[in-house]
PDB file of C-alpha atoms in Angstrom:
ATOM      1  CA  UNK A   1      73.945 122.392 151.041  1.00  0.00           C
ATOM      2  CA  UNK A   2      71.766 120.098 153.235  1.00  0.00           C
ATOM      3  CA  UNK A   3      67.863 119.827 152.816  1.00  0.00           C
ATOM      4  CA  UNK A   4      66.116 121.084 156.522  1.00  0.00           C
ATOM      5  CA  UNK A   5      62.658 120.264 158.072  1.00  0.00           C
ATOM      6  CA  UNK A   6      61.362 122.533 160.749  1.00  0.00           C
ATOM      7  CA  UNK A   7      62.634 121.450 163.950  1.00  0.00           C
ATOM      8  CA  UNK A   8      65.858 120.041 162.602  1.00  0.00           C
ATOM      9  CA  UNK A   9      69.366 121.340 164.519  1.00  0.00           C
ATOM     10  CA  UNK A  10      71.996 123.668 162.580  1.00  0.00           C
ATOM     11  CA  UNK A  11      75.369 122.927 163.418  1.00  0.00           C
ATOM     12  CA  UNK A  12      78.364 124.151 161.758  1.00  0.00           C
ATOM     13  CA  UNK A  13      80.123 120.742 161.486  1.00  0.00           C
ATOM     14  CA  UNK A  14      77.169 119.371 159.135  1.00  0.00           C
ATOM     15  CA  UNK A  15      78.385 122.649 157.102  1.00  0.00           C
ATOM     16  CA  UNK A  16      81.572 121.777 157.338  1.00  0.00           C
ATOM     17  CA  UNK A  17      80.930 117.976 155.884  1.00  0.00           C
ATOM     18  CA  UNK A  18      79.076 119.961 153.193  1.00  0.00           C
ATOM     19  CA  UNK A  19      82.548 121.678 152.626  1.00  0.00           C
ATOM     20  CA  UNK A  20      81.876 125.541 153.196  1.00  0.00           C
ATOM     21  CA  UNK A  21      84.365 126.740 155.152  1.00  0.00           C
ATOM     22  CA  UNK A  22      83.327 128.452 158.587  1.00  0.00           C
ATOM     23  CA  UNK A  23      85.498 130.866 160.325  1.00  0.00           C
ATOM     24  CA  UNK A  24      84.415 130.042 164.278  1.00  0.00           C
ATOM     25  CA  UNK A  25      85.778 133.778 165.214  1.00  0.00           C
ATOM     26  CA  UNK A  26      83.231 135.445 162.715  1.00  0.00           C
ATOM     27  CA  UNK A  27      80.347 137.060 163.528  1.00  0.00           C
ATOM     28  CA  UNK A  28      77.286 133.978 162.254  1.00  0.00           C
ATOM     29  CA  UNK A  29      73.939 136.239 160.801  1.00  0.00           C
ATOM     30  CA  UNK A  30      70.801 133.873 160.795  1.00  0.00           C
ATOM     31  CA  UNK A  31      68.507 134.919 158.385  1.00  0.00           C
ATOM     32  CA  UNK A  32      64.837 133.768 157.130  1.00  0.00           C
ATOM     33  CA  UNK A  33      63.742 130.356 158.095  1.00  0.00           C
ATOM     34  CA  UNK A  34      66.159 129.958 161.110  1.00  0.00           C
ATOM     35  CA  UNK A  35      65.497 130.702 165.025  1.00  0.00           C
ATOM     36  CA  UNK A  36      68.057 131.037 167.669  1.00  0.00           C
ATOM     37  CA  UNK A  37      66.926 129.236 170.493  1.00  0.00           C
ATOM     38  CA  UNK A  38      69.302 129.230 173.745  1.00  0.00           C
ATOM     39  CA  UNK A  39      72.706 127.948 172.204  1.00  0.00           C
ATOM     40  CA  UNK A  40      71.468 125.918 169.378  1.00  0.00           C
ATOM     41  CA  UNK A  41      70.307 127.146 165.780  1.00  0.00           C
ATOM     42  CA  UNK A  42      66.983 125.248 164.410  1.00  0.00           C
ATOM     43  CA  UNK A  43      65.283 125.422 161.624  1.00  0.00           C
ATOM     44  CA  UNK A  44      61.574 126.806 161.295  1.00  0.00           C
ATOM     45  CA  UNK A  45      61.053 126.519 157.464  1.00  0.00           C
ATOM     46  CA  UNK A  46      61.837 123.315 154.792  1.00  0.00           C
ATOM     47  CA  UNK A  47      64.313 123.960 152.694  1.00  0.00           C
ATOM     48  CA  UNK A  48      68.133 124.137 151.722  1.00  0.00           C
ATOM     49  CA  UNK A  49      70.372 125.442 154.617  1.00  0.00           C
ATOM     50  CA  UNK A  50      72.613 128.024 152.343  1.00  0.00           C
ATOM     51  CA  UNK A  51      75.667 130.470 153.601  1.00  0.00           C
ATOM     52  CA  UNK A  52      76.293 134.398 151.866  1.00  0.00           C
ATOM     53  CA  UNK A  53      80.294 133.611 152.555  1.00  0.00           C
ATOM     54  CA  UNK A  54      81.062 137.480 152.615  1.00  0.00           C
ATOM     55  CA  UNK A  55      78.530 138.288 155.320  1.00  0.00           C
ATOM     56  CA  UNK A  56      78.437 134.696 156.801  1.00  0.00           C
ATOM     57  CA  UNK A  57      75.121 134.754 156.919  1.00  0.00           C
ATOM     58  CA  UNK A  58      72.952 131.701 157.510  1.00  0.00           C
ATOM     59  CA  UNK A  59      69.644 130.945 155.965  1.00  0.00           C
ATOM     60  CA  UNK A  60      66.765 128.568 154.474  1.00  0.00           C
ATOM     61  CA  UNK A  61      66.012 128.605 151.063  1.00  0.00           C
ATOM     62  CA  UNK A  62      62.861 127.742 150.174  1.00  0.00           C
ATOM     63  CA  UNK A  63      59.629 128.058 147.637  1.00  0.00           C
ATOM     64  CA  UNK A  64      57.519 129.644 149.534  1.00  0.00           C
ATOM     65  CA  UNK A  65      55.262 131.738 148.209  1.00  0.00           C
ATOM     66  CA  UNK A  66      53.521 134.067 151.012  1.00  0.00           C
ATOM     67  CA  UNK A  67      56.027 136.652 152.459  1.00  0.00           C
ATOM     68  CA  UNK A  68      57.089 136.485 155.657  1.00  0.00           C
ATOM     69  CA  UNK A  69      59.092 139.659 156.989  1.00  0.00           C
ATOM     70  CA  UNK A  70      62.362 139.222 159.040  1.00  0.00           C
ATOM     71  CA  UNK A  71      63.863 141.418 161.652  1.00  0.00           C
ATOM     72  CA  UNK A  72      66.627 143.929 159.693  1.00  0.00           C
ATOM     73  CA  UNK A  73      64.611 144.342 156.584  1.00  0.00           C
ATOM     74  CA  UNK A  74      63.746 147.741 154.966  1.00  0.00           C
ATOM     75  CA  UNK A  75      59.980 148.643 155.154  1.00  0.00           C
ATOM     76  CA  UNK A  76      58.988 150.231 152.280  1.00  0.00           C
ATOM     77  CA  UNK A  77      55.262 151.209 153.710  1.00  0.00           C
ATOM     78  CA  UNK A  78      52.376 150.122 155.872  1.00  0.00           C
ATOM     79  CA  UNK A  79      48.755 149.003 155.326  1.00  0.00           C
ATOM     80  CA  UNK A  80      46.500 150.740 157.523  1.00  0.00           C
ATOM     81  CA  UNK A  81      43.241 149.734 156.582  1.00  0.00           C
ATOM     82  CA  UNK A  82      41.524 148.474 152.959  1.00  0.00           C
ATOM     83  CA  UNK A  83      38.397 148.329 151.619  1.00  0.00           C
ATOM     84  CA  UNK A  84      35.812 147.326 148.903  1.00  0.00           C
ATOM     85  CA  UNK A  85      34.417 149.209 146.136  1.00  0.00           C
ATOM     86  CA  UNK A  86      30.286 148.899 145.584  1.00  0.00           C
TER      87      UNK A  86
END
């Protein structure tokens, strides 16, 4: 695992240093904290970079404590509106 910053590069040969094992013919998933910009992978969040092996999916895990939804999740409902009692 390697500690990110936002603006910091993903490659797969820093993963590979870290010795996870990447498949380059496998479909890559980018999860929370990462952005896909043109060809490169960059970071948006601090954190540890961390791999799900099964689904090879890429993410940034970090202790954040406000939500942030991500593309692919389930929604469960939606505020419309709230208000105060008097």
């Amino acid at each position: 695992m390697a500690v990110k910053f936002p603006g910091d590069p993903v490659e797969v040969d820093e993963a590979l240093e870290d010795g996870m094992e990447v498949d380059e013919k496998e479909t890559v998933t980018i999860g929370p904290g990462l952005f896909k910009l043109q060809d490169q992978v960059i970071a948006i969040k601090a954190g540890l970079l961390c791999r799900i092996e099964k689904e090879n999916k890429w993410f940034i895990d970090s202790s954040q404590k406000r939500y942030v939804a991500v593309s692919g999740e389930s929604v469960l409902g939606i505020v419309i509106g709230s208000t105060t009692k008097m």
